[in-house]
């Protein structure tokens, strides 16, 4: 009989791809949404890629990270929890607790309800921001932890570091078997127009909103590869107790601009490096910019050997993932012609 996975935040950019991978592989998927009226939107996004019997294995439940309501009921009949839901805004909030509380408390809420419901296995979507120390150049792997206590750590990074740490602590005390997937900047083709902050970053560059780009680099990965890693973690109990960096390679924002400009030469796409002094001034008014300032002029390499050797992953190269994203945005009309 098909195993049932509770997939939190199924309306998200990554989670819709995870749902696709799970349903195609024969799992039954119960997706959480904050409001049940979002269920139809998710169905419409997935339906063109699945056959009718696969769609019949998809159901929805209502649960919010900030409330206890619905979580215990959501776990009924579930064998594995895949927890992807977490706030991921492009702009940083004035009060960092607005990000940290739903991330940390929501992760614990989902894990506690899973444990209470007798669920033994959980897969958590963490992030490379819980691995990389942005304030120094270097090479990082799953043994590395970012420091949430540094004043330069962004609210989003804190939310992910603290949520993952809380998850590991709960796993130790409860005995629930946890695997984390730690993606870099996730690019690739969205399944619908609700595509979240990472694709919005490419949209911003394509729209030529900024005259120059900051010299920062991102670990990049395609969303299909991220979904595949979630599937592998669900399929393979021997991944338990481990973190897996989901990263194909690094790419600077300036390189991103140059690749996009080469692909769309008639568009006004920035390719030049913004001076650091200018960025520091602009960051006073732009919270998204302020959040990336610690990474300025640093290079970060995240090693993906663990995913390659243990999960058998091969990754879409970053340049290819970027072009797929841009092609989708242009073709679907999400950037001005
Ligand atoms: P997304 O499209 O913004 O999806 C976020 C999901 O979390 C949505 O389903 C959202 O629900 C849900 N959510 C947010 N606040 C919630 C709350 N209070 N209660 C219940 N659900 C809530 O972002 P994404 O890019 O797919 O990210 C998914 C996960 O991957 C997140 O944990 C994120 O931190 C992690 N991640 C993303 C990237 C990336 O580059 N995209 C990289 C590393 C890690 P609504 O639709 O109702 O808002």
Short mmCIF file of C-alpha atoms and ligand atoms in Angstrom, two decimals:
data_model
loop_
_atom_site.label_atom_id
_atom_site.label_comp_id
_atom_site.label_asym_id
_atom_site.label_seq_id
_atom_site.Cartn_x
_atom_site.Cartn_y
_atom_site.Cartn_z
CA UNK A 1 0.00 0.00 0.00
CA UNK A 2 1.10 3.53 -0.78
CA UNK A 3 2.84 5.36 2.12
CA UNK A 4 1.35 8.70 3.12
CA UNK A 5 3.51 11.81 3.42
CA UNK A 6 2.37 15.00 5.16
CA UNK A 7 3.90 17.79 3.06
CA UNK A 8 3.73 21.14 4.86
CA UNK A 9 3.52 24.36 2.84
CA UNK A 10 2.44 22.56 -0.34
CA UNK A 11 1.55 25.93 -1.94
CA UNK A 12 5.28 26.84 -1.98
CA UNK A 13 7.57 26.94 -5.02
CA UNK A 14 9.73 24.04 -3.81
CA UNK A 15 6.93 22.04 -2.17
CA UNK A 16 4.88 21.83 -5.38
CA UNK A 17 7.87 20.16 -7.04
CA UNK A 18 8.31 17.88 -4.00
CA UNK A 19 4.62 16.92 -4.28
CA UNK A 20 5.12 16.11 -7.96
CA UNK A 21 8.14 13.90 -7.21
CA UNK A 22 6.34 12.08 -4.37
CA UNK A 23 3.09 11.52 -6.30
CA UNK A 24 4.96 10.28 -9.38
CA UNK A 25 6.83 7.83 -7.14
CA UNK A 26 3.63 6.33 -5.77
CA UNK A 27 3.30 8.15 -2.44
CA UNK A 28 0.02 9.51 -1.12
CA UNK A 29 0.44 13.21 -0.32
CA UNK A 30 -1.47 15.22 2.25
CA UNK A 31 -0.50 18.85 1.76
CA UNK A 32 -0.94 21.55 4.39
CA UNK A 33 -2.21 24.97 3.37
CA UNK A 34 -2.95 27.94 5.58
CA UNK A 35 -6.34 28.29 3.93
CA UNK A 36 -8.16 25.44 2.24
CA UNK A 37 -9.23 27.75 -0.59
CA UNK A 38 -5.58 27.57 -1.80
CA UNK A 39 -5.99 23.83 -2.48
CA UNK A 40 -7.51 24.34 -5.92
CA UNK A 41 -4.59 26.53 -7.00
CA UNK A 42 -2.14 23.77 -6.04
CA UNK A 43 -4.25 21.14 -7.82
CA UNK A 44 -4.25 23.27 -10.97
CA UNK A 45 -0.46 23.64 -10.81
CA UNK A 46 0.15 19.90 -10.44
CA UNK A 47 -2.59 18.44 -12.65
CA UNK A 48 -0.91 19.09 -16.05
CA UNK A 49 2.08 16.99 -14.89
CA UNK A 50 0.25 14.03 -13.36
CA UNK A 51 -2.26 11.43 -14.47
CA UNK A 52 -5.67 11.02 -12.82
CA UNK A 53 -4.72 8.13 -10.45
CA UNK A 54 -1.75 10.19 -9.20
CA UNK A 55 -3.99 13.22 -8.58
CA UNK A 56 -6.35 10.98 -6.59
CA UNK A 57 -3.53 10.40 -4.09
CA UNK A 58 -3.40 14.15 -3.31
CA UNK A 59 -5.42 15.67 -0.45
CA UNK A 60 -5.21 18.86 1.62
CA UNK A 61 -5.47 19.85 5.28
CA UNK A 62 -5.45 23.24 6.92
CA UNK A 63 -2.59 24.12 9.30
CA UNK A 64 -0.71 27.32 10.12
CA UNK A 65 2.79 27.41 11.57
CA UNK A 66 1.66 29.97 14.13
CA UNK A 67 -1.27 28.00 15.56
CA UNK A 68 -1.76 24.56 17.14
CA UNK A 69 -5.07 24.09 15.34
CA UNK A 70 -5.18 21.27 12.83
CA UNK A 71 -1.71 19.78 13.32
CA UNK A 72 -2.74 16.66 15.29
CA UNK A 73 -5.56 15.90 12.84
CA UNK A 74 -3.16 16.48 9.92
CA UNK A 75 -0.91 13.65 11.13
CA UNK A 76 -3.64 10.99 11.08
CA UNK A 77 -2.78 8.17 8.71
CA UNK A 78 0.61 9.71 7.92
CA UNK A 79 3.90 7.74 7.86
CA UNK A 80 6.43 10.47 7.01
CA UNK A 81 6.54 14.23 7.59
CA UNK A 82 8.17 16.47 4.99
CA UNK A 83 8.32 19.95 6.50
CA UNK A 84 9.00 22.67 3.94
CA UNK A 85 6.74 25.48 5.21
CA UNK A 86 8.60 28.54 6.48
CA UNK A 87 8.32 32.24 5.68
CA UNK A 88 10.75 33.23 2.91
CA UNK A 89 10.26 36.90 2.03
CA UNK A 90 12.60 38.88 -0.26
CA UNK A 91 12.39 41.90 2.05
CA UNK A 92 13.46 41.51 5.66
CA UNK A 93 10.82 42.42 8.26
CA UNK A 94 11.39 45.25 10.76
CA UNK A 95 10.85 42.79 13.60
CA UNK A 96 12.97 39.69 12.97
CA UNK A 97 10.74 37.67 15.30
CA UNK A 98 8.08 37.83 12.56
CA UNK A 99 10.28 35.37 10.63
CA UNK A 100 11.95 33.50 13.46
CA UNK A 101 8.83 32.54 15.43
CA UNK A 102 6.85 30.88 12.59
CA UNK A 103 10.03 29.11 11.43
CA UNK A 104 11.15 27.78 14.81
CA UNK A 105 7.80 27.32 16.56
CA UNK A 106 6.22 26.02 13.36
CA UNK A 107 8.97 23.41 12.91
CA UNK A 108 8.56 22.26 16.50
CA UNK A 109 4.77 22.26 16.15
CA UNK A 110 4.96 20.00 13.08
CA UNK A 111 7.57 17.68 14.64
CA UNK A 112 5.75 17.43 17.99
CA UNK A 113 2.46 16.61 16.27
CA UNK A 114 4.25 14.05 14.10
CA UNK A 115 5.85 12.42 17.15
CA UNK A 116 2.53 12.43 19.04
CA UNK A 117 0.92 10.80 16.01
CA UNK A 118 3.48 7.96 16.08
CA UNK A 119 5.37 9.17 12.99
CA UNK A 120 8.97 7.97 13.07
CA UNK A 121 10.53 9.88 10.16
CA UNK A 122 10.78 13.51 9.18
CA UNK A 123 12.51 15.40 6.38
CA UNK A 124 13.09 19.12 6.94
CA UNK A 125 13.78 21.72 4.25
CA UNK A 126 16.50 23.76 5.89
CA UNK A 127 18.86 25.97 3.88
CA UNK A 128 22.47 26.57 2.92
CA UNK A 129 22.18 29.71 5.08
CA UNK A 130 22.31 27.32 8.05
CA UNK A 131 25.65 26.04 6.72
CA UNK A 132 27.51 29.05 5.31
CA UNK A 133 29.17 31.76 7.38
CA UNK A 134 28.53 34.71 5.02
CA UNK A 135 31.03 37.02 6.71
CA UNK A 136 34.04 34.96 5.58
CA UNK A 137 35.08 33.41 2.28
CA UNK A 138 35.55 29.68 2.45
CA UNK A 139 34.53 26.14 1.62
CA UNK A 140 31.62 24.66 3.54
CA UNK A 141 29.92 21.29 3.91
CA UNK A 142 27.29 19.65 6.11
CA UNK A 143 29.60 19.77 9.12
CA UNK A 144 29.52 23.60 8.99
CA UNK A 145 27.01 25.64 10.96
CA UNK A 146 26.25 29.32 10.47
CA UNK A 147 26.15 31.42 13.65
CA UNK A 148 22.71 32.84 14.44
CA UNK A 149 24.09 35.02 17.22
CA UNK A 150 26.21 37.27 14.98
CA UNK A 151 24.77 40.79 14.60
CA UNK A 152 25.28 40.52 10.82
CA UNK A 153 23.12 37.38 10.48
CA UNK A 154 19.93 38.28 8.61
CA UNK A 155 16.50 37.59 10.09
CA UNK A 156 15.85 34.94 7.43
CA UNK A 157 19.17 33.19 8.06
CA UNK A 158 18.47 33.24 11.81
CA UNK A 159 15.04 31.75 11.21
CA UNK A 160 16.53 28.85 9.25
CA UNK A 161 19.53 28.22 11.53
CA UNK A 162 17.41 28.27 14.69
CA UNK A 163 14.64 26.15 13.14
CA UNK A 164 17.10 23.49 12.01
CA UNK A 165 18.87 23.48 15.38
CA UNK A 166 15.50 23.14 17.16
CA UNK A 167 14.62 20.25 14.85
CA UNK A 168 17.84 18.37 15.61
CA UNK A 169 17.40 18.95 19.34
CA UNK A 170 13.83 17.63 19.17
CA UNK A 171 14.98 14.62 17.12
CA UNK A 172 17.56 13.76 19.79
CA UNK A 173 15.07 14.03 22.63
CA UNK A 174 12.09 12.35 20.90
CA UNK A 175 13.91 9.71 18.85
CA UNK A 176 12.19 10.85 15.62
CA UNK A 177 14.47 10.12 12.65
CA UNK A 178 15.35 13.39 10.93
CA UNK A 179 17.01 14.19 7.60
CA UNK A 180 17.60 17.78 6.49
CA UNK A 181 17.94 19.07 2.94
CA UNK A 182 19.87 22.35 2.84
CA UNK A 183 19.36 24.04 -0.54
CA UNK A 184 21.22 27.03 -1.89
CA UNK A 185 19.34 29.60 -3.97
CA UNK A 186 16.68 27.49 -5.67
CA UNK A 187 16.12 28.32 -9.34
CA UNK A 188 14.38 26.46 -12.17
CA UNK A 189 10.91 26.44 -13.67
CA UNK A 190 8.04 27.12 -11.24
CA UNK A 191 4.84 25.10 -11.61
CA UNK A 192 2.68 28.22 -11.45
CA UNK A 193 2.83 31.96 -10.91
CA UNK A 194 3.27 31.69 -7.13
CA UNK A 195 7.03 31.23 -7.18
CA UNK A 196 8.53 32.77 -4.05
CA UNK A 197 11.62 34.85 -3.34
CA UNK A 198 14.39 32.98 -5.19
CA UNK A 199 12.75 33.13 -8.63
CA UNK A 200 11.74 36.72 -7.85
CA UNK A 201 15.44 37.56 -7.60
CA UNK A 202 15.97 36.47 -11.22
CA UNK A 203 12.81 38.36 -12.17
CA UNK A 204 14.28 41.48 -10.55
CA UNK A 205 17.52 41.19 -12.56
CA UNK A 206 15.60 40.48 -15.79
CA UNK A 207 13.43 43.53 -15.23
CA UNK A 208 16.57 45.66 -15.01
CA UNK A 209 15.34 47.16 -11.76
CA UNK A 210 18.90 47.79 -10.51
CA UNK A 211 21.49 49.63 -12.64
CA UNK A 212 24.34 47.57 -11.15
CA UNK A 213 24.62 44.35 -9.17
CA UNK A 214 26.28 43.58 -5.83
CA UNK A 215 29.41 41.39 -5.90
CA UNK A 216 27.95 38.57 -3.87
CA UNK A 217 27.75 34.93 -4.75
CA UNK A 218 25.08 32.35 -4.11
CA UNK A 219 25.17 28.57 -4.01
CA UNK A 220 22.64 27.68 -6.72
CA UNK A 221 20.50 24.59 -7.34
CA UNK A 222 17.63 23.65 -9.63
CA UNK A 223 14.26 23.04 -7.99
CA UNK A 224 13.85 19.64 -9.71
CA UNK A 225 17.09 18.48 -8.06
CA UNK A 226 15.91 19.80 -4.68
CA UNK A 227 12.65 17.88 -5.06
CA UNK A 228 14.55 14.75 -6.05
CA UNK A 229 16.65 15.03 -2.88
CA UNK A 230 13.52 15.28 -0.74
CA UNK A 231 12.22 12.15 -2.48
CA UNK A 232 15.50 10.30 -1.91
CA UNK A 233 15.40 11.24 1.78
CA UNK A 234 11.83 9.92 2.04
CA UNK A 235 12.69 6.71 0.18
CA UNK A 236 15.91 5.90 1.97
CA UNK A 237 15.88 5.50 5.78
CA UNK A 238 19.68 5.32 5.77
CA UNK A 239 19.72 9.10 5.17
CA UNK A 240 18.41 9.58 8.71
CA UNK A 241 20.45 11.68 11.09
CA UNK A 242 22.16 13.50 8.23
CA UNK A 243 22.20 16.92 6.59
CA UNK A 244 22.44 17.15 2.79
CA UNK A 245 23.60 20.32 1.05
CA UNK A 246 21.54 20.79 -2.14
CA UNK A 247 23.92 22.87 -4.20
CA UNK A 248 25.07 22.55 -7.83
CA UNK A 249 27.71 25.30 -7.68
CA UNK A 250 28.15 28.99 -6.97
CA UNK A 251 27.25 31.99 -9.08
CA UNK A 252 27.76 35.69 -8.42
CA UNK A 253 24.98 38.19 -9.02
CA UNK A 254 27.19 39.93 -11.58
CA UNK A 255 27.74 36.64 -13.45
CA UNK A 256 23.97 36.11 -13.27
CA UNK A 257 23.46 39.48 -14.97
CA UNK A 258 26.06 38.66 -17.63
CA UNK A 259 24.50 35.27 -18.45
CA UNK A 260 21.02 36.81 -18.69
CA UNK A 261 22.28 39.71 -20.81
CA UNK A 262 23.93 37.23 -23.22
CA UNK A 263 20.65 35.28 -23.44
CA UNK A 264 18.45 38.39 -23.81
CA UNK A 265 20.73 41.02 -25.42
CA UNK A 266 17.91 43.46 -26.17
CA UNK A 267 16.76 43.65 -22.54
CA UNK A 268 18.15 46.27 -20.16
CA UNK A 269 19.88 43.85 -17.81
CA UNK A 270 22.60 45.06 -15.41
CA UNK A 271 26.05 43.47 -15.78
CA UNK A 272 28.29 45.87 -13.86
CA UNK A 273 29.46 45.60 -10.25
CA UNK A 274 27.96 48.11 -7.84
CA UNK A 275 30.53 49.89 -5.64
CA UNK A 276 30.44 48.69 -2.03
CA UNK A 277 30.05 52.21 -0.64
CA UNK A 278 26.94 52.79 -2.76
CA UNK A 279 25.42 49.51 -1.60
CA UNK A 280 25.99 50.37 2.05
CA UNK A 281 24.08 53.63 1.56
CA UNK A 282 21.27 51.98 -0.43
CA UNK A 283 20.99 49.21 2.15
CA UNK A 284 19.77 51.84 4.63
CA UNK A 285 16.56 51.96 2.56
CA UNK A 286 16.43 48.45 1.12
CA UNK A 287 16.11 45.57 3.61
CA UNK A 288 16.73 42.90 0.95
CA UNK A 289 20.06 44.57 0.18
CA UNK A 290 20.90 45.01 3.86
CA UNK A 291 20.46 41.26 4.38
CA UNK A 292 23.14 40.37 1.83
CA UNK A 293 25.73 43.01 2.80
CA UNK A 294 27.80 40.65 5.01
CA UNK A 295 28.45 38.49 1.92
CA UNK A 296 29.79 41.37 -0.15
CA UNK A 297 33.05 40.50 -1.99
CA UNK A 298 33.22 37.07 -0.29
CA UNK A 299 33.22 33.72 -2.06
CA UNK A 300 31.46 30.69 -0.63
CA UNK A 301 31.83 27.18 -1.98
CA UNK A 302 29.43 24.53 -0.71
CA UNK A 303 30.60 20.99 -1.36
CA UNK A 304 27.87 18.65 -2.67
CA UNK A 305 29.81 15.38 -2.33
CA UNK A 306 27.44 13.97 0.29
CA UNK A 307 24.39 14.32 -1.99
CA UNK A 308 26.34 12.88 -4.92
CA UNK A 309 27.76 9.85 -3.11
CA UNK A 310 24.94 9.02 -0.69
CA UNK A 311 21.91 10.00 -2.79
CA UNK A 312 23.40 9.41 -6.25
CA UNK A 313 22.57 12.99 -7.22
CA UNK A 314 23.80 14.67 -10.38
CA UNK A 315 22.99 18.36 -10.51
CA UNK A 316 21.78 20.67 -13.25
CA UNK A 317 24.62 23.23 -13.61
CA UNK A 318 23.85 26.67 -12.08
CA UNK A 319 24.05 28.45 -15.45
CA UNK A 320 21.50 26.02 -16.91
CA UNK A 321 19.19 26.41 -13.89
CA UNK A 322 19.35 30.19 -14.32
CA UNK A 323 18.51 29.98 -18.03
CA UNK A 324 15.57 27.65 -17.29
CA UNK A 325 14.24 30.18 -14.76
CA UNK A 326 14.65 33.12 -17.12
CA UNK A 327 13.08 31.28 -20.03
CA UNK A 328 10.08 30.39 -17.88
CA UNK A 329 9.68 33.98 -16.63
CA UNK A 330 9.93 35.46 -20.12
CA UNK A 331 7.74 32.83 -21.81
CA UNK A 332 5.02 33.11 -19.17
CA UNK A 333 5.07 36.91 -19.29
CA UNK A 334 6.39 37.60 -15.79
CA UNK A 335 8.85 40.22 -17.03
CA UNK A 336 8.06 43.21 -19.19
CA UNK A 337 8.52 42.52 -22.87
P1 LIG B 1 7.67 29.83 -0.83
O1 LIG B 1 7.26 29.59 -2.23
O2 LIG B 1 7.53 31.19 -0.27
O3 LIG B 1 6.96 28.77 0.09
C1 LIG B 1 6.90 28.94 1.47
C2 LIG B 1 5.80 28.05 1.99
O4 LIG B 1 5.71 28.20 3.41
C3 LIG B 1 4.42 28.43 1.42
O5 LIG B 1 3.67 27.27 1.23
C4 LIG B 1 3.83 29.27 2.55
O6 LIG B 1 2.41 29.26 2.57
C5 LIG B 1 4.37 28.51 3.75
N1 LIG B 1 4.26 29.33 4.95
C6 LIG B 1 4.86 30.50 5.21
N2 LIG B 1 4.46 30.97 6.41
C7 LIG B 1 3.57 30.06 6.88
C8 LIG B 1 2.77 29.96 8.06
N3 LIG B 1 2.78 30.89 9.02
N4 LIG B 1 1.96 28.87 8.21
C9 LIG B 1 1.92 27.91 7.26
N5 LIG B 1 2.62 27.95 6.12
C10 LIG B 1 3.44 29.02 5.94
O7 LIG B 1 9.23 29.48 -0.63
P2 LIG B 1 10.11 28.28 -1.18
O8 LIG B 1 11.19 28.90 -1.95
O9 LIG B 1 9.30 27.24 -1.81
O10 LIG B 1 10.71 27.74 0.19
C11 LIG B 1 10.24 26.56 0.80
C12 LIG B 1 11.21 26.16 1.88
O11 LIG B 1 12.52 26.04 1.33
C13 LIG B 1 11.32 27.17 3.02
O12 LIG B 1 11.53 26.45 4.22
C14 LIG B 1 12.58 27.95 2.66
O13 LIG B 1 13.19 28.51 3.80
C15 LIG B 1 13.43 26.82 2.07
N6 LIG B 1 14.49 27.27 1.17
C16 LIG B 1 14.19 27.96 0.03
C17 LIG B 1 15.24 28.34 -0.81
C18 LIG B 1 14.98 29.06 -2.10
O14 LIG B 1 15.94 29.60 -2.69
N7 LIG B 1 13.76 29.09 -2.61
C19 LIG B 1 16.56 28.05 -0.47
C20 LIG B 1 16.82 27.35 0.70
C21 LIG B 1 15.78 26.95 1.52
P3 LIG B 1 1.57 30.40 1.78
O15 LIG B 1 1.56 29.95 0.35
O16 LIG B 1 0.24 30.34 2.43
O17 LIG B 1 2.29 31.70 1.99
#
